Amino acid sequence: MERDTEHLHTLGVYIHIPFCLQKCLYCDFLSAPAEEAVRDRYVKALCEEICAEAVHYGRCSVATVFIGGGTPSVLSGQQIQTILSCLRSHYRLAAGAEITMEMNPGTVTEEKLSAYRAAGINRISLGLQSADNEELRRLGRIHTWETFLESFRFCRTAGFANINVDLMSALPGQTLDSYRETVRKIMELQPEHVSAYSLIIEEGTPFYEKYRESAEEANGQGKCKGGSDALPDEETDRAMYEETKRLLGQDGYSRYEISNYAKPGRECRHNCTYWTRGDYVGLGLGASSLVDNVRWQNIGELGEYLNARAGEKKRERYILSAAEQMEETMFLGLRMMRGVSEADFLRTFGYSMEEIYGAVIRRHRQQGLLKKEKGRICLTDAGIDVSNYVMADFLLSNEREKEK
């Protein structure tokens, strides 16, 4: 099916690299170790897909590119150069496009980083998770704090001036003091962006088998008691969450999304595309796309992806209904501190937010979970704390059930 791109102005591109050196114990992402020959085949298949898909986006300007995984930094500088050269040859990259690449400490050298920068990477996302080596060991990470420091300094030496650091809280054996120390150590390095998430125990991971009973009892939050590698209780988890806001806020980081903090002007433009339902195309194994309110996902099995023809790597497309578009607009947009514009909602859907969601907005405003500011509906601090509960009410099927 051809997609009319006449009205599209900008496009985000996500490129998935499904390889890593070692699977972390909590990870449920589409990734696994692979030999060099497999990685070479994958780069070739990926470039074939990039070329084949480009015909649909000739009138689009690519504003952001995000290379995620997995651990994309297991690829060589030449492999990344090949991928980005292919992208540039077939897509219109905007001047000043944000080009992000995820990296794990211990997988990069100064030479490798220089090659990545020469290839066009201008934003780095480094997965630290914790500055405590014992906590890292329990997670199954391949690096130490010292390895992370070396990798971070390599990035700065290579000229990268836009770096994100990923942090995780509520880790096995983690205390409030150890988490606070991790945040403070990161603040000393002054990255431009910090992503801070609480550990979720996902089904199908080694952690799920270990913490299954606790995860089920806590609705998937995985809190339990006892033992040196126990997960923090709910009260400690909450305190870590509060410390993240307090410490980063004091150091000039603005919270612009529930789990993301940035120095002024350093918000991740690519992720903002997701939260505002901008158009993006996913390339590579299992990658998801949203264009013209149509969603689809690529083949998720590596052998099948490698053997499929370039134009046959996609699964069936799903056209979002108007109701589904409204739902996504609300529960994705509310993740951002600025919330959702009432004027944009009316312009997009031809109905006011009051007409569609008046009752749910009034209910949560009365509960102190939502607020209205300058024509936008936003979560309050209390609403952020129970954001899943609030966002669930913007599913129109749920709201209809409440009205019965």
GROMACS .gro file of N, CA and C in nm, residues 27-97:
model
  213
   27CYS      N    1   1.647  -0.778   3.123
   27CYS     CA    2   1.617  -0.726   2.989
   27CYS      C    3   1.517  -0.813   2.915
   28ASP      N    4   1.412  -0.748   2.862
   28ASP     CA    5   1.317  -0.820   2.775
   28ASP      C    6   1.314  -0.760   2.635
   29PHE      N    7   1.417  -0.680   2.601
   29PHE     CA    8   1.425  -0.621   2.469
   29PHE      C    9   1.463  -0.727   2.365
   30LEU      N   10   1.438  -0.694   2.240
   30LEU     CA   11   1.469  -0.784   2.129
   30LEU      C   12   1.618  -0.774   2.098
   31SER      N   13   1.698  -0.855   2.169
   31SER     CA   14   1.843  -0.848   2.153
   31SER      C   15   1.907  -0.978   2.199
   32ALA      N   16   2.027  -1.005   2.147
   32ALA     CA   17   2.101  -1.125   2.184
   32ALA      C   18   2.243  -1.113   2.128
   33PRO      N   19   2.339  -1.186   2.187
   33PRO     CA   20   2.474  -1.188   2.129
   33PRO      C   21   2.472  -1.252   1.990
   34ALA      N   22   2.568  -1.214   1.906
   34ALA     CA   23   2.577  -1.271   1.771
   34ALA      C   24   2.720  -1.260   1.722
   35GLU      N   25   2.758  -1.352   1.635
   35GLU     CA   26   2.893  -1.350   1.578
   35GLU      C   27   2.905  -1.240   1.474
   36GLU      N   28   3.029  -1.205   1.442
   36GLU     CA   29   3.056  -1.097   1.348
   36GLU      C   30   2.990  -1.122   1.212
   37ALA      N   31   2.991  -1.246   1.167
   37ALA     CA   32   2.933  -1.278   1.036
   37ALA      C   33   2.784  -1.248   1.034
   38VAL      N   34   2.716  -1.275   1.145
   38VAL     CA   35   2.572  -1.246   1.155
   38VAL      C   36   2.550  -1.096   1.155
   39ARG      N   37   2.635  -1.024   1.226
   39ARG     CA   38   2.620  -0.878   1.230
   39ARG      C   39   2.641  -0.817   1.091
   40ASP      N   40   2.737  -0.872   1.017
   40ASP     CA   41   2.759  -0.825   0.880
   40ASP      C   42   2.637  -0.849   0.792
   41ARG      N   43   2.578  -0.968   0.804
   41ARG     CA   44   2.457  -0.999   0.727
   41ARG      C   45   2.343  -0.905   0.765
   42TYR      N   46   2.335  -0.874   0.894
   42TYR     CA   47   2.227  -0.788   0.940
   42TYR      C   48   2.242  -0.647   0.883
   43VAL      N   49   2.362  -0.593   0.885
   43VAL     CA   50   2.384  -0.459   0.831
   43VAL      C   51   2.345  -0.455   0.684
   44LYS      N   52   2.379  -0.559   0.610
   44LYS     CA   53   2.342  -0.566   0.469
   44LYS      C   54   2.190  -0.569   0.452
   45ALA      N   55   2.122  -0.653   0.531
   45ALA     CA   56   1.976  -0.663   0.522
   45ALA      C   57   1.909  -0.532   0.564
   46LEU      N   58   1.965  -0.468   0.665
   46LEU     CA   59   1.911  -0.340   0.712
   46LEU      C   60   1.923  -0.234   0.603
   47CYS      N   61   2.037  -0.227   0.539
   47CYS     CA   62   2.055  -0.128   0.432
   47CYS      C   63   1.962  -0.156   0.314
   48GLU      N   64   1.936  -0.282   0.286
   48GLU     CA   65   1.840  -0.315   0.181
   48GLU      C   66   1.701  -0.264   0.218
   49GLU      N   67   1.665  -0.279   0.344
   49GLU     CA   68   1.534  -0.228   0.389
   49GLU      C   69   1.529  -0.076   0.383
   50ILE      N   70   1.635  -0.010   0.429
   50ILE     CA   71   1.642   0.136   0.424
   50ILE      C   72   1.617   0.185   0.281
   51CYS      N   73   1.682   0.121   0.186
   51CYS     CA   74   1.668   0.159   0.045
   51CYS      C   75   1.526   0.133  -0.005
   52ALA      N   76   1.472   0.015   0.026
   52ALA     CA   77   1.339  -0.022  -0.024
   52ALA      C   78   1.229   0.068   0.032
   53GLU      N   79   1.241   0.108   0.157
   53GLU     CA   80   1.137   0.188   0.221
   53GLU      C   81   1.141   0.335   0.181
   54ALA      N   82   1.254   0.380   0.131
   54ALA     CA   83   1.273   0.522   0.103
   54ALA      C   84   1.173   0.577   0.002
   55VAL      N   85   1.123   0.493  -0.087
   55VAL     CA   86   1.030   0.539  -0.190
   55VAL      C   87   0.905   0.603  -0.129
   56HIS      N   88   0.869   0.563  -0.008
   56HIS     CA   89   0.749   0.615   0.058
   56HIS      C   90   0.770   0.752   0.121
   57TYR      N   91   0.896   0.793   0.137
   57TYR     CA   92   0.923   0.912   0.218
   57TYR      C   93   1.006   1.016   0.144
   58GLY      N   94   0.994   1.019   0.013
   58GLY     CA   95   1.074   1.110  -0.066
   58GLY      C   96   1.049   1.257  -0.037
   59ARG      N   97   0.927   1.290   0.008
   59ARG     CA   98   0.894   1.430   0.036
   59ARG      C   99   0.909   1.465   0.185
   60CYS      N  100   0.965   1.373   0.262
   60CYS     CA  101   0.980   1.396   0.407
   60CYS      C  102   1.120   1.444   0.439
   61SER      N  103   1.127   1.523   0.544
   61SER     CA  104   1.255   1.567   0.597
   61SER      C  105   1.278   1.493   0.729
   62VAL      N  106   1.386   1.417   0.736
   62VAL     CA  107   1.416   1.339   0.856
   62VAL      C  108   1.480   1.431   0.960
   63ALA      N  109   1.406   1.456   1.068
   63ALA     CA  110   1.453   1.550   1.170
   63ALA      C  111   1.532   1.481   1.280
   64THR      N  112   1.502   1.353   1.304
   64THR     CA  113   1.572   1.279   1.410
   64THR      C  114   1.598   1.136   1.365
   65VAL      N  115   1.710   1.084   1.410
   65VAL     CA  116   1.744   0.943   1.390
   65VAL      C  117   1.785   0.887   1.525
   66PHE      N  118   1.734   0.768   1.559
   66PHE     CA  119   1.772   0.706   1.687
   66PHE      C  120   1.813   0.563   1.658
   67ILE      N  121   1.940   0.531   1.688
   67ILE     CA  122   1.992   0.396   1.670
   67ILE      C  123   1.990   0.329   1.807
   68GLY      N  124   1.899   0.234   1.825
   68GLY     CA  125   1.881   0.171   1.955
   68GLY      C  126   1.898   0.020   1.947
   69GLY      N  127   1.886  -0.044   2.063
   69GLY     CA  128   1.906  -0.188   2.066
   69GLY      C  129   1.843  -0.253   2.186
   70GLY      N  130   1.904  -0.367   2.232
   70GLY     CA  131   2.037  -0.408   2.201
   70GLY      C  132   2.145  -0.309   2.242
   71THR      N  133   2.261  -0.336   2.193
   71THR     CA  134   2.378  -0.250   2.215
   71THR      C  135   2.436  -0.213   2.080
   72PRO      N  136   2.390  -0.104   2.019
   72PRO     CA  137   2.441  -0.066   1.886
   72PRO      C  138   2.592  -0.050   1.880
   73SER      N  139   2.654  -0.017   1.994
   73SER     CA  140   2.798   0.006   1.993
   73SER      C  141   2.880  -0.122   1.982
   74VAL      N  142   2.814  -0.239   1.968
   74VAL     CA  143   2.891  -0.359   1.932
   74VAL      C  144   2.930  -0.353   1.785
   75LEU      N  145   2.863  -0.269   1.708
   75LEU     CA  146   2.899  -0.253   1.566
   75LEU      C  147   3.024  -0.168   1.553
   76SER      N  148   3.098  -0.191   1.448
   76SER     CA  149   3.220  -0.115   1.422
   76SER      C  150   3.186   0.023   1.369
   77GLY      N  151   3.285   0.109   1.369
   77GLY     CA  152   3.266   0.241   1.310
   77GLY      C  153   3.229   0.232   1.164
   78GLN      N  154   3.290   0.138   1.092
   78GLN     CA  155   3.260   0.121   0.950
   78GLN      C  156   3.117   0.075   0.928
   79GLN      N  157   3.066  -0.014   1.014
   79GLN     CA  158   2.929  -0.061   1.000
   79GLN      C  159   2.828   0.052   1.024
   80ILE      N  160   2.854   0.135   1.124
   80ILE     CA  161   2.766   0.249   1.149
   80ILE      C  162   2.775   0.349   1.033
   81GLN      N  163   2.895   0.368   0.981
   81GLN     CA  164   2.913   0.456   0.865
   81GLN      C  165   2.833   0.403   0.746
   82THR      N  166   2.835   0.273   0.725
   82THR     CA  167   2.760   0.212   0.614
   82THR      C  168   2.611   0.238   0.629
   83ILE      N  169   2.559   0.219   0.749
   83ILE     CA  170   2.416   0.238   0.774
   83ILE      C  171   2.375   0.383   0.752
   84LEU      N  172   2.450   0.477   0.809
   84LEU     CA  173   2.413   0.618   0.798
   84LEU      C  174   2.436   0.672   0.657
   85SER      N  175   2.536   0.621   0.588
   85SER     CA  176   2.557   0.663   0.449
   85SER      C  177   2.440   0.617   0.363
   86CYS      N  178   2.392   0.497   0.389
   86CYS     CA  179   2.277   0.446   0.315
   86CYS      C  180   2.154   0.533   0.344
   87LEU      N  181   2.136   0.568   0.470
   87LEU     CA  182   2.022   0.652   0.507
   87LEU      C  183   2.030   0.787   0.436
   88ARG      N  184   2.147   0.848   0.437
   88ARG     CA  185   2.163   0.979   0.373
   88ARG      C  186   2.141   0.970   0.221
   89SER      N  187   2.177   0.859   0.163
   89SER     CA  188   2.164   0.845   0.018
   89SER      C  189   2.018   0.835  -0.027
   90HIS      N  190   1.931   0.790   0.064
   90HIS     CA  191   1.793   0.762   0.024
   90HIS      C  192   1.688   0.847   0.095
   91TYR      N  193   1.728   0.920   0.198
   91TYR     CA  194   1.634   1.005   0.274
   91TYR      C  195   1.691   1.146   0.282
   92ARG      N  196   1.602   1.242   0.301
   92ARG     CA  197   1.644   1.381   0.316
   92ARG      C  198   1.666   1.412   0.464
   93LEU      N  199   1.789   1.409   0.508
   93LEU     CA  200   1.819   1.445   0.646
   93LEU      C  201   1.819   1.596   0.660
   94ALA      N  202   1.742   1.646   0.758
   94ALA     CA  203   1.734   1.790   0.780
   94ALA      C  204   1.867   1.842   0.831
   95ALA      N  205   1.895   1.968   0.801
   95ALA     CA  206   2.012   2.032   0.858
   95ALA      C  207   1.996   2.034   1.010
   96GLY      N  208   2.099   1.994   1.082
   96GLY     CA  209   2.091   1.991   1.227
   96GLY      C  210   2.011   1.876   1.283
   97ALA      N  211   1.989   1.772   1.203
   97ALA     CA  212   1.914   1.655   1.252
   97ALA      C  213   1.980   1.597   1.376
   0.00000   0.00000   0.00000
